[in-house]
Every structure is written in C-alpha cells, then in structure tokens.
Amino acid sequence: MSGISIPQPTRPWQRKRREQIRSGATFTAMAILAFIVVLFTGFAGFDGWAISLFIISAIVLLIKGRKLSQKERKNAFIQLLIASAATLAFLPWLSIFASVAMKGIAGLRINFITSDMRTTVPDDEMNMGGALHAIVGSFMMVIIASIITLPLGILSGVYLTEIKGRFTFLVRFVVQSMSGVPSIVAGLFVFTTYVSATHGPTAFGGALALGILMLPTVARTSEEVLKLVPDELRSAGYALGARQWRTTLMVVLPTVRSGLTTVAVLGVARVIGETAPLLLTAGSSTALRFNPIHGQIASLPIYVFGLLQIGTEYAVNRAWTGALVLMIFVFGLFITARKVGGKDKR
Amino acid sequence: MTIAPPIKREMHVVHSRGDKVFRGIVTAGAMTSLIILGLIGAFLFGRGAQVFSQYGLKFITGTNWSASTEPGIANEFGMGPMLVGTIIVSIIALTFTVPMSIAGALFIEFYAQPRVKKILTALLDLAAAIPSLIFGLWGIQVFTNIGQRWASLLGNRLGFIPIFNTISDNYGRSPFVAGCVLASLIVPITTSVAREVYSRTPRELIDTCYALGGTKWGAIKTVVLPFGKSGVVGGAMLGLGRALGETVAVYLVLNLNFRYTFKILESEGGNVASLIATRFGEASTEELTALIAAGFVLFLMTLGVNMIASAIVTRTTRT
C-alpha cells in the first residue's frame, strides 16, 4: 500500500517560517537601532526608545513599500499606527503588574500576614508589623456586604429573566446607571444615613457602602448567568405541574449554581479594592479587631492609602507590599470566577 | 355561506397564591436598586439643601472654599475651580483614551493572531479589575517621572499655546499627569465596550470588502468603524462617567488648589471627589454639609453621563 499519500490540511495563508524569521530579525535590528538613537541623541528613557522605534519602523515601511501601490502602503502604515497605539494602551497595565510584583515582593515576609501594626510604626524595619488587621477587616466587610447584597442582586437577575414584568426596562436601566455611581458618593450616602446617626465609622458602615457598589455588578452578572438556562428546562418544570416559584427555585437556580458562585466572586473582586467609601465609613485602625458594629476598622486599601500619605521610605515599601497582597486577592478571585464559571458551559 | 374569521382567543394568566407571593418578593428585590438610587439622591440633597439655599448658584461658581474654626468668621463655600478641574482632567483622560481604545479594540479584533488575541482579551479583563488605588500608587510612584518628562517637552515646545503655558518649572502633580493616569484607568472599560461592538460587525460585509479588492484598512474604514461608531461613543461616555467620579487615583496624583486654572501642565488643579476625600477628615458640621452638597452635584453629573451612556450601549449591544 505504498504510493498513496493522504492529503494533509495546509494553510496557504500562514506565513512561512523564513518570513517569520526575517520579520523577527528586522524588528530586532530596528530595536537595536532605536537603542543606538537613544544613546546618542536627546531621546531619553524607555519612552524615547519607543518613539524612535516607531519612527524607524515608519521609515523601514516606506522603503519596503516603495514598490507597492498607494493603497497597500497606506494599509501597512495604518497597521503600524494601530499596533503602536494598542501597545501604548496595554503598556500601563504591564507596567503596573511589573512594578507591583517587583516592589511588593521586597517587603513580603511572613510577618506581613501574621501580625498587625499595634506595636509597630510604619518606619520600622520590614520584618516587624504587618497587615493582618487590614486583611481581616477587608474580608469582614466584604463578607457582610455579600450577605446583604447577593440576595438582592440575584433577585434582580431573577426578575429580569424569569418574571419579565412591567419594570424590566426600568430595572435594567437603573442597574446600568447605578454601576456608574462614584464610590465616594456611595460612601457619603452611607455616612449621612448610617454612620453619622450611630457611633461613627464601623465595619458595618463600610460593608453597607461596599454593598451599594456591589449591587449593580451582582445584578447584571446574575442576569447574564440566568440567561444561559435553556427555556426547555422551564417548560419542563411547568409541564410537570410545578408553579413558577417551584420551577425557579428547584430547576432554574440549581442549574446555574456554579454560575451564581461566579457572580458572588466577581462582586467581591469588584469592591475589595475600593478605598474612597471606606475613608468615610470604616475609618482605620492599627490593631486587629473583630467587632463589626463598634469602633473603626482597618482594611487593606485604607492601609495602603494611609501609608502612602505618610510617604517615608519604609511606609511606601509597606504600601507596595499591601498593594501586592491586594492584587493577589483580586486576581485570585478573578481566576476562581473564570474556573468556576467555565463549568456551566460544559 | 360565509365562514366566520378566526377570533383571537383572550388569554388570562392566573397566578396561584404561591406565585403571587413569589413574584411580589422578586419584584420588591429588583426594586431595591431603584430605591437605593432614589435614596442616595434624596438624602444627599436633603442634607446639602441648606448650602444650596444659602449660597445659591454661588456654590457652583464661587472660587473660595474656606472653613474657619473660629466662631466669628463666616465660612465660604464655592466649588467652581473643583468642578472645572474635574472636567479638565476628564477631558484630558478622554483625549488619550478614545484613540487608544479604538486602536486597542481594532488590534485585538482584527490584527492580533488568535493566540495573542486570547491573551490580550484576558489581560483586558484583568486590567479592568485592578483597583483604582493601585493606579494611583503606580501613578505617583512610577508614572510621574515619565509624565513629567512629557509635560516638560510639551511646555517647552508648545508653551506659546495658552493651555500649555507654565510659570513654574514643576510639572509633577499636574492635571496633565493626573489625566494620563486616569486614561490608563478607563482604557480597559472603553476598549472592552469597543471590542464588543466591533466583534458584532457582520462578517459578510467585511468579506465583501476583501472580495472587492479592498485592504484591511479599507474594510475597517468603510465597514467596521461606521458600524461601531455609536458603541464607541457609548463606551467613551461610560469611561467619562468613571473619570468624573474617580477619587483615589486622582487624589494621590493631583495637587489640589482653589483657583480657576486652565494651564494643564501647572502643578495645580481641582477635583470634586478629591475635595471631599481631602476635607472630610477635619470638616466642621457646616463644612460637612457643603461637602455633601458637593457630593450631590457630583452624583447628578455622573448619573446624567451614565444614563446617556447606558442608553447608547444598551441600544447598540442588544440584538
């Protein structure tokens, strides 16, 4: 049975290996050239390098494209423009990830998550004191906020997908607009209604403010999740003689159980880094506290914020480490949400 | 003999008692967001009303914000410079954000290879989740150096244009630098809306462009950009709403000063949210009322922008 060759799928549009190597080499050459420009001219720093790289690529494009038509040349030039602008858009985040990771890791000792700042001043060495009180405070507030907000947000989602009553448009519109309420305004609202009427800033006050900010996210994402439930399941429920409430509670909601977990996690990730409302409603503290309705309480964002206000070298280092821990929490929650949310689609 | 045309049968849904209770509870739950939004407006207005009636329009246009602890001296509250400063910083941010978001969305959707596209989409989601505090931290500790260099370049070369004119040589903590930090904060929001809209462009139209001999840019210019125009406007408005109300990122970077200033490179500017955060700690009862009134103005402003934005986005992304 020799001589018969099985045709393999080909990809004629794919760039050849030689072309890839050549374009890679061109890019490297241009990057080195740009570096030389930085060394010998007034362009300084990373941004100077990027600008000279851009100019050099434009010149190379002009030389390479001299045989092409006007239209092709314009196309290539705009491709360069879009790629550069897109890089410019993505660079800040990469810079943030890199600087938080590098500057934060320097101060990350075990005591950072096991002790508080009760006996430590911010200027002490990094092996003293920590952010345990802030981490505990943050989690306490986020949990209280979730307990209050999750049911309300999920009810909004159920309303939008199951009941579809008269106010569907209104509810959707209000949820959308509410997601734009500035966080400090939410803080001011809780301050005027709750904090100033009681004994001043508490964890519960902070949790209320966070809950307000969390509600639109929870409502919107739970609507998205509930939309994934196929109508056949609802019809099947009704066909078995179940009322709407039973169908919703025993068929629809259990179907998207993992999706609703995603909703909760995304809601928490949305608010765990909020700083401004907590300034007004939760205050700050240097010691580990557990009482949610009495006394000010620390939180991770306020911890970082306060240290930045102090501004001395060790304080800023601590702030970076706090920011790293905060980022780890946010991204951890985010990745959890993706992992759990992926289960429903299977 | 004529046959009577069919008559549409009237249908009545009669809910059982259990269902009525269930629907009542769910509707009440869904109404909470409406109620909270109403309460926010009502309470802030109620607590700030005294200031509005006392100062009238001067609260919006006045330039002096002084709270005295001495009983004899009268307080004066005018948030004009802060309001103007907020708008200036937001406009600077939008000037950078809009082109970068359009380019970023086009790049992800039409230029990037599948693997790169996947990575960039995930990165976009992650970036939208970075707390604004971290943008502020990065802004003051890392970006200010670069921003200052750009600002001094602008000031030296284009100083003859009034807004780029500077008196001192200090470019840090200026509206320009704050606007740049704010831009990096809202780019994820606008880019993901723009990407969403661009991805809905009918594939046949793009293929038609190619079939007619058009280049990629030709297809983008004639099909994708017009198709996504209103979506991009909506995304930019969402970003604007976020920029107007942003507190810590601006607070950490911008140097607050009570003076009308349109010189964006000078190290002074205004921002309503930062004003509230700055003065709140040591405010007297009367100043607190004024701060709450300022919060109400901010609330109205962002709510207006957001309502327009969400109306546009809902219309364009719902098919």
XYZ file of C-alpha atoms in Angstrom:
665
model
C 0.000 0.000 0.000
C 2.682 2.448 -0.853
C 2.358 5.441 -3.055
C -0.881 6.692 -1.658
C -0.317 9.913 0.182
C -3.003 11.149 2.473
C -3.550 14.849 1.837
C -2.699 16.908 4.859
C -4.569 20.109 5.587
C -2.478 23.048 4.501
C -2.664 26.636 5.463
C -1.554 28.608 2.463
C -2.317 31.886 4.163
C 0.047 31.183 7.015
C 3.356 32.958 6.902
C 6.338 30.825 6.014
C 8.943 30.129 8.625
C 11.542 32.082 6.680
C 9.282 35.111 6.503
C 8.681 34.921 10.235
C 12.401 34.764 10.943
C 13.046 37.626 8.574
C 10.419 39.892 10.125
C 11.670 38.973 13.586
C 15.202 39.862 12.540
C 14.042 43.158 11.057
C 12.269 44.016 14.291
C 15.336 43.188 16.383
C 17.522 45.269 14.100
C 15.142 48.196 14.397
C 15.013 47.847 18.179
C 18.823 47.909 18.384
C 18.942 50.884 16.044
C 16.443 52.691 18.245
C 18.616 51.914 21.250
C 21.602 53.464 19.468
C 19.488 56.534 18.751
C 18.659 56.788 22.453
C 22.336 56.548 23.348
C 23.439 59.332 21.018
C 20.546 61.785 20.813
C 18.214 63.724 23.023
C 15.573 60.993 23.262
C 15.856 59.583 26.742
C 14.440 56.667 28.655
C 12.043 53.963 27.644
C 9.589 56.345 26.039
C 12.314 57.904 23.898
C 13.274 54.436 22.749
C 9.679 53.618 21.870
C 9.261 56.813 19.872
C 12.473 56.295 17.918
C 11.472 52.688 17.277
C 8.196 53.980 15.880
C 9.927 56.465 13.578
C 12.427 53.870 12.380
C 9.661 51.359 11.640
C 7.818 54.013 9.660
C 10.951 54.683 7.582
C 11.554 50.964 7.027
C 7.932 50.606 5.948
C 8.361 53.421 3.435
C 11.471 51.760 1.965
C 9.902 48.310 1.879
C 6.685 49.591 0.425
C 8.168 51.626 -2.436
C 7.013 49.042 -4.986
C 3.528 48.711 -3.533
C 0.522 50.685 -4.616
C -0.638 53.740 -2.742
C -3.464 51.741 -1.172
C -1.201 48.961 0.100
C 1.263 51.437 1.530
C -1.473 53.237 3.404
C -2.725 49.909 4.733
C 0.712 48.945 6.039
C 1.256 52.336 7.614
C -2.083 52.278 9.406
C -1.351 48.781 10.634
C 1.810 50.152 12.230
C -0.152 53.049 13.713
C -2.822 50.806 15.215
C -0.287 48.348 16.598
C 1.665 51.185 18.226
C -1.397 52.814 19.751
C -2.584 49.435 21.022
C 0.807 48.799 22.603
C 0.581 52.207 24.237
C -2.832 51.225 25.602
C -1.585 47.930 27.041
C 1.751 49.149 28.406
C 0.470 50.881 31.561
C -1.095 47.656 32.835
C 2.031 45.656 32.177
C 3.982 48.364 33.957
C 1.552 48.170 36.885
C 1.764 44.378 37.121
C 5.543 44.515 36.944
C 6.052 47.327 39.443
C 3.568 45.936 41.976
C 5.175 42.497 41.724
C 8.756 43.749 41.974
C 8.363 46.461 44.578
C 5.851 44.489 46.575
C 7.768 41.265 46.826
C 10.696 43.008 48.523
C 8.661 43.563 51.675
C 6.683 40.339 51.627
C 7.747 38.497 54.769
C 5.716 36.002 56.703
C 5.052 38.579 59.419
C 3.239 40.723 56.864
C 0.269 38.387 57.012
C 0.590 37.237 60.604
C 0.892 40.422 62.650
C -0.734 43.834 62.840
C 0.608 47.346 63.390
C -0.303 47.600 67.057
C 3.284 47.855 68.286
C 4.920 48.877 65.036
C 5.264 52.295 63.483
C 5.379 52.495 59.687
C 9.051 53.479 59.759
C 10.155 50.258 61.436
C 12.065 47.601 59.577
C 10.030 45.471 57.218
C 10.395 42.370 59.384
C 8.182 43.984 62.007
C 4.461 44.520 61.869
C 2.111 43.530 59.127
C -1.283 43.847 57.577
C -3.185 41.043 59.283
C -5.651 43.514 60.807
C -6.251 45.090 57.405
C -6.756 41.755 55.675
C -9.185 40.573 58.346
C -11.043 43.900 58.238
C -11.347 43.815 54.472
C -12.666 40.281 54.474
C -15.119 41.010 57.249
C -16.592 43.947 55.369
C -16.706 42.101 52.074
C -18.478 39.151 53.656
C -21.087 41.339 55.355
C -21.593 43.239 52.112
C -22.075 39.964 50.230
C -24.605 38.671 52.744
C -26.679 41.812 52.262
C -26.219 42.342 48.546
C -26.121 38.887 46.968
C -29.796 38.023 47.619
C -30.952 41.426 46.372
C -28.766 41.282 43.273
C -29.818 37.744 42.420
C -33.465 38.706 42.916
C -32.920 41.494 40.378
C -31.459 38.949 37.980
C -34.423 36.596 38.555
C -36.802 39.477 37.936
C -35.129 40.332 34.638
C -35.051 36.760 33.317
C -37.979 34.919 34.947
C -40.673 37.427 35.731
C -40.031 39.939 32.956
C -42.619 42.226 34.467
C -43.597 45.751 33.657
C -40.439 47.235 35.112
C -37.918 45.112 33.198
C -36.613 48.014 31.155
C -36.560 50.326 34.148
C -34.697 47.865 36.377
C -32.117 47.170 33.693
C -31.624 50.858 33.088
C -31.318 51.712 36.780
C -28.825 48.904 37.353
C -26.751 50.191 34.441
C -26.805 53.753 35.724
C -26.148 52.699 39.284
C -22.939 50.977 38.263
C -21.661 54.451 37.483
C -22.323 55.954 40.906
C -18.943 57.274 42.103
C -17.645 55.238 45.016
C -17.166 58.329 47.152
C -20.831 59.263 46.676
C -21.842 55.827 47.951
C -19.588 56.494 50.942
C -21.163 59.897 51.545
C -24.639 58.374 51.369
C -23.856 55.735 53.983
C -22.187 58.407 56.066
C -25.243 60.683 56.049
C -27.701 57.872 56.693
C -25.936 55.369 58.905
C -22.524 56.442 60.189
C -23.448 59.911 61.417
C -26.574 58.513 63.052
C -24.624 55.885 65.020
C -21.267 55.867 66.736
C -19.153 56.847 63.774
C -17.234 54.676 61.337
C -17.641 50.930 61.734
C -17.117 47.777 59.702
C -20.860 47.559 59.168
C -20.932 51.059 57.696
C -18.104 50.143 55.360
C -19.921 46.982 54.373
C -23.066 48.959 53.521
C -21.093 51.263 51.226
C -19.382 48.309 49.566
C -22.760 46.622 49.177
C -24.138 49.593 47.251
C -21.185 49.392 44.873
C -21.516 45.639 44.550
C -25.245 45.525 43.797
C -25.141 46.568 40.107
C -22.340 44.111 39.336
C -24.185 41.259 41.029
C -27.494 42.121 39.360
C -26.005 42.381 35.892
C -23.843 39.272 36.053
C -26.610 37.169 37.576
C -28.892 38.240 34.730
C -26.233 37.103 32.256
C -25.877 33.784 34.082
C -29.621 33.121 34.311
C -29.996 33.843 30.609
C -27.898 30.744 29.945
C -30.620 28.472 31.323
C -32.430 26.956 28.320
C -36.171 27.667 28.137
C -36.833 23.930 27.713
C -35.944 23.420 31.349
C -38.516 25.976 32.436
C -41.132 24.463 30.142
C -40.308 21.024 31.515
C -40.829 22.324 35.014
C -44.211 23.805 34.124
C -45.188 20.629 32.246
C -44.575 18.623 35.384
C -47.109 20.834 37.076
C -44.721 22.966 39.070
C -45.658 26.543 39.721
C -43.342 29.316 38.686
C -41.814 29.664 42.136
C -41.018 25.964 42.331
C -39.614 25.926 38.814
C -37.389 28.881 39.581
C -36.204 27.657 42.965
C -35.796 23.978 42.107
C -34.925 23.960 38.405
C -33.565 27.278 37.206
C -31.397 28.371 40.134
C -29.817 24.937 40.861
C -28.892 24.654 37.173
C -26.663 27.704 37.412
C -25.313 27.044 40.882
C -21.701 27.431 39.809
C -22.617 30.459 37.737
C -24.043 32.124 40.822
C -20.801 31.387 42.657
C -19.047 33.264 39.869
C -21.457 36.146 40.415
C -20.541 36.296 44.095
C -16.815 36.110 43.425
C -16.927 38.806 40.744
C -18.933 41.052 43.038
C -16.341 40.655 45.787
C -13.490 41.283 43.347
C -15.235 44.466 42.246
C -15.321 46.017 45.714
C -12.379 44.589 47.660
C -10.063 47.315 46.374
C -12.434 50.239 46.959
C -10.775 52.936 49.013
C -12.759 56.159 48.915
C -16.010 54.936 50.522
C -14.112 53.271 53.365
C -12.355 56.547 54.184
C -15.767 57.924 55.087
C -17.499 54.919 56.550
C -14.999 52.478 58.080
C -12.097 54.637 59.232
C -8.813 52.978 60.085
C -7.127 51.133 62.905
C -3.749 49.686 63.699
C -4.943 46.698 65.681
C -6.762 43.500 64.866
C -10.467 43.944 65.562
C -13.474 41.761 65.094
C -16.420 43.857 66.231
C -18.419 44.848 63.146
C -20.743 47.360 64.768
C -18.434 49.185 67.110
C -15.203 51.029 66.521
C -13.205 51.874 63.438
C -11.672 49.079 61.471
C -8.700 48.718 59.145
C -8.913 47.484 55.574
C -6.290 46.642 53.010
C -6.968 49.614 50.698
C -7.011 52.080 53.587
C -3.822 50.510 54.945
C -2.058 51.163 51.631
C -3.602 54.603 51.299
C -2.597 55.667 54.810
C 0.986 54.512 54.356
C 1.219 56.445 51.092
C 0.088 59.566 52.924
C 2.955 59.127 55.388
C 5.292 58.824 52.447
C 8.544 57.817 54.133
C 10.689 55.121 52.562
C 9.603 52.204 54.724
C 5.979 53.310 54.691
C 5.959 53.373 50.895
C 7.597 49.947 50.789
C 4.873 48.639 53.056
C 2.287 50.255 50.792
C 3.705 48.396 47.781
C 3.579 45.119 49.662
C -0.004 45.861 50.683
C -0.817 46.594 47.059
C 0.730 43.277 46.035
C -1.408 41.384 48.552
C -4.488 43.266 47.312
C -3.659 42.437 43.693
C -3.162 38.771 44.598
C -6.611 38.727 46.213
C -8.282 40.444 43.255
C -6.646 38.244 40.643
C -7.140 35.127 42.720
C -10.857 35.900 42.909
C -10.921 36.630 39.215
C -9.257 33.379 38.255
C -11.556 31.458 40.614
C -14.530 33.080 38.917
C -13.298 32.006 35.497
C -12.565 28.453 36.629
C -15.929 28.009 38.338
C -17.841 29.821 35.607
C -16.319 27.584 32.959
C -18.103 24.581 34.465
C -21.569 25.694 33.407
C -20.715 25.823 29.759
C -19.682 22.181 29.589
C -72.453 30.660 3.485
C -69.676 32.627 4.984
C -67.135 31.298 7.335
C -66.521 33.444 10.352
C -62.899 34.555 10.545
C -60.998 33.115 13.459
C -61.120 35.262 16.537
C -58.040 35.659 18.683
C -58.687 33.931 21.925
C -58.239 36.010 25.044
C -55.615 34.515 27.314
C -55.529 35.092 31.007
C -52.690 34.048 33.232
C -53.963 33.384 36.679
C -51.148 33.107 39.151
C -51.571 30.853 42.121
C -51.202 32.355 45.554
C -47.701 30.990 45.912
C -46.702 32.510 42.616
C -48.174 35.862 43.589
C -46.093 35.888 46.748
C -43.014 34.776 44.824
C -43.441 37.428 42.154
C -44.038 40.054 44.796
C -40.831 39.177 46.642
C -38.745 39.115 43.466
C -40.187 42.401 42.243
C -39.502 44.004 45.600
C -35.937 42.707 45.480
C -35.447 44.058 41.980
C -36.761 47.432 43.060
C -34.074 47.865 45.722
C -31.576 49.279 43.247
C -34.144 51.847 42.169
C -34.926 52.666 45.784
C -31.259 52.958 46.762
C -30.545 55.232 43.822
C -33.505 57.409 44.794
C -32.449 57.443 48.446
C -28.904 58.480 47.559
C -30.210 61.449 45.618
C -32.808 62.349 48.234
C -30.525 62.113 51.271
C -27.601 63.969 49.727
C -29.943 66.688 48.510
C -31.734 66.827 51.837
C -28.550 67.159 53.852
C -26.988 69.599 51.410
C -30.129 71.677 50.848
C -29.112 74.250 53.432
C -25.961 75.048 51.463
C -27.835 75.300 48.176
C -30.351 77.739 49.625
C -27.697 79.774 51.414
C -25.243 80.137 48.543
C -27.469 79.519 45.552
C -25.599 79.486 42.278
C -22.521 80.862 44.008
C -21.919 77.374 45.387
C -21.300 76.196 41.832
C -19.428 79.225 40.530
C -17.691 80.572 43.645
C -13.930 80.226 43.906
C -13.342 80.301 47.617
C -13.554 77.309 49.932
C -12.692 78.360 53.422
C -13.938 76.846 56.626
C -12.973 78.625 59.789
C -12.988 77.053 63.205
C -13.340 80.460 64.836
C -16.978 81.272 65.534
C -16.801 84.919 64.401
C -15.532 84.452 60.852
C -18.010 83.446 58.199
C -17.448 80.317 56.138
C -17.457 80.471 52.394
C -18.059 77.561 50.086
C -17.741 77.675 46.300
C -16.774 74.616 44.313
C -16.225 76.277 40.930
C -12.497 75.512 40.482
C -13.040 71.909 41.587
C -15.862 71.425 39.103
C -13.885 72.944 36.247
C -10.817 70.943 37.274
C -12.803 67.701 37.271
C -13.984 68.379 33.752
C -10.495 69.374 32.545
C -8.857 66.234 33.923
C -11.619 64.072 32.446
C -11.273 65.696 29.033
C -7.502 65.123 29.080
C -8.120 61.492 30.007
C -10.672 61.050 27.216
C -8.369 62.652 24.644
C -5.885 59.874 25.276
C -8.407 57.121 25.884
C -10.553 57.312 22.783
C -7.870 56.811 20.111
C -6.029 54.241 22.225
C -9.206 52.264 22.890
C -10.237 52.257 19.252
C -6.745 51.135 18.235
C -6.625 48.541 21.009
C -10.029 47.117 20.110
C -9.215 47.017 16.397
C -5.886 45.381 17.140
C -7.428 42.658 19.301
C -10.307 42.027 16.945
C -8.662 42.282 13.509
C -4.875 42.286 13.690
C -3.783 40.019 16.518
C -3.204 36.341 15.865
C -5.635 34.002 17.646
C -3.238 33.154 20.451
C -2.307 36.804 21.058
C -5.971 37.746 20.870
C -6.786 35.289 23.656
C -4.023 36.620 25.887
C -4.940 40.250 25.271
C -8.629 39.642 25.967
C -7.755 38.039 29.298
C -5.373 40.903 30.059
C -8.151 43.380 29.294
C -10.454 41.662 31.785
C -7.751 41.614 34.435
C -6.873 45.266 33.861
C -10.495 46.266 34.362
C -10.313 44.575 37.780
C -7.261 46.475 39.054
C -8.410 48.690 41.940
C -8.113 52.414 41.281
C -5.934 52.720 44.387
C -3.236 50.746 42.602
C -3.492 53.022 39.579
C -2.935 55.931 41.953
C 0.012 54.237 43.625
C 1.570 53.461 40.258
C 0.754 56.968 39.058
C 2.537 58.784 41.840
C 5.430 56.377 42.306
C 6.199 55.207 38.771
C 4.402 57.159 36.100
C 5.008 60.688 37.405
C 8.622 60.602 36.200
C 7.642 59.781 32.641
C 4.616 62.062 32.705
C 6.741 64.933 33.942
C 9.142 64.460 31.045
C 6.298 64.521 28.529
C 4.810 67.558 30.233
C 8.091 69.472 30.167
C 8.515 68.561 26.490
C 5.044 69.928 25.775
C 5.673 73.010 27.885
C 8.983 73.808 26.218
C 7.895 73.225 22.640
C 4.264 74.334 22.707
C 4.388 76.822 25.554
C 3.034 79.578 23.307
C -0.392 77.882 23.338
C -2.134 79.231 26.459
C -3.113 75.879 27.978
C 0.463 74.550 27.736
C 1.891 77.692 29.253
C 3.565 77.348 32.631
C 5.020 79.774 35.138
C 6.962 77.395 37.323
C 9.089 74.512 36.118
C 7.284 71.950 38.215
C 5.260 69.612 36.040
C 4.518 66.804 38.503
C 1.110 66.509 40.148
C -0.446 68.472 37.277
C -3.823 67.890 35.591
C -1.892 66.529 32.606
C -0.236 63.764 34.642
C -3.485 63.033 36.500
C -5.290 62.855 33.170
C -2.760 60.333 31.874
C -3.186 58.119 34.953
C -6.956 58.413 34.636
C -6.682 57.492 30.959
C -4.868 54.267 31.790
C -7.640 53.548 34.292
C -10.540 53.979 31.866
C -8.909 52.444 28.782
C -9.950 48.905 29.867
C -13.592 49.984 30.136
C -13.810 51.753 26.793
C -11.694 49.163 24.997
C -13.859 46.260 26.098
C -17.045 48.041 25.014
C -15.474 48.958 21.659
C -14.208 45.406 21.162
C -17.637 44.010 21.962
C -19.247 46.259 19.365
C -16.603 45.652 16.701
C -16.910 41.899 17.148
C -20.553 42.185 16.140
C -19.714 43.617 12.735
C -21.373 41.343 10.142
C -18.650 39.075 8.779
C -20.209 39.118 5.281
C -19.735 42.856 4.956
C -16.042 42.595 5.804
C -15.604 39.673 3.413
C -17.387 41.659 0.719
C -14.811 44.389 1.164
C -11.959 41.922 0.720
C -13.697 40.356 -2.273
C -13.892 43.747 -3.924
C -10.138 44.048 -3.584
C -10.099 46.188 -0.502
C -7.288 46.170 2.010
C -7.759 45.500 5.708
C -7.792 49.205 6.436
C -10.316 49.699 3.655
C -12.611 47.158 5.285
C -12.170 48.743 8.704
C -12.745 52.258 7.428
C -15.824 51.522 5.356
C -17.494 48.815 7.441
C -16.195 48.350 10.963
C -15.765 51.946 12.112
C -19.168 53.198 10.909
C -20.823 50.093 12.335
C -19.244 50.559 15.737
C -19.485 54.336 15.942
C -22.316 54.705 18.426
C -20.979 51.852 20.547
C -17.627 53.564 20.845
C -19.363 56.806 21.790
C -21.274 54.927 24.485
C -18.093 53.285 25.760
C -16.342 56.639 25.886
C -19.258 58.072 27.854
C -19.033 55.190 30.330
C -15.344 55.995 30.694
C -16.178 59.675 31.165
C -18.603 58.816 33.945
C -15.911 56.808 35.651
C -13.364 59.591 35.179
C -15.637 62.268 36.641
C -16.239 60.323 39.828
C -12.813 58.767 40.349
C -11.378 59.605 43.754
C -8.168 57.970 44.949
C -6.322 57.716 41.636
C -6.702 61.462 41.150
C -6.299 62.317 44.818
C -2.890 60.671 45.006
C -1.565 62.278 41.832
C -3.122 65.738 41.602
C -2.192 68.767 43.663
C -5.467 70.423 44.708
C -5.679 74.182 44.532
C -8.598 76.576 44.775
C -8.103 78.716 41.737
C -9.565 78.644 38.279
C -6.732 77.310 36.194
C -6.672 76.219 32.591
C -2.931 75.636 32.466
C -2.895 71.871 32.355
C 0.846 71.473 32.881
C 0.988 73.549 36.036
C 1.181 71.607 39.259
C -2.304 72.547 40.452
C -5.819 71.539 39.618
C -9.204 70.695 41.006
C -11.329 67.622 41.508
C -14.641 67.348 43.327
C -14.189 63.777 44.565
C -10.688 64.522 45.841
C -12.011 67.646 47.560
C -14.447 65.502 49.511
C -11.746 62.982 50.411
C -9.304 65.729 51.457
C -11.572 67.903 53.559
C -13.752 65.185 55.024
C -11.446 64.207 57.862
C -11.310 67.531 59.666
C -14.542 69.107 58.473
C -16.810 71.028 60.826
C -20.541 70.362 60.716
C -21.111 73.236 58.356
C -18.321 72.246 56.008
C -19.606 68.686 56.081
C -22.931 69.940 54.769
C -21.108 71.725 51.970
C -19.145 68.555 51.147
C -22.358 66.557 50.996
C -23.814 69.189 48.678
C -20.705 68.877 46.503
C -21.251 65.117 46.530
C -24.799 65.687 45.320
C -23.561 67.791 42.394
C -21.047 65.062 41.525
C -23.785 62.448 41.786
C -26.054 64.336 39.387
C -23.234 64.884 36.933
C -22.098 61.254 36.791
C -25.653 59.951 36.809
C -26.516 62.101 33.801
C -23.447 60.980 31.855
C -24.020 57.360 32.806
C -27.681 57.355 31.842
C -26.848 58.642 28.380
C -24.005 56.128 28.123
C -26.066 53.159 29.217
C -28.885 54.160 26.876
C -26.430 54.184 23.963
C -24.648 50.978 24.965
C -27.880 49.085 25.617
C -29.239 50.121 22.246
C -26.152 49.091 20.311
C -25.127 45.856 22.023
C -28.566 44.310 22.385
C -29.507 42.499 19.215
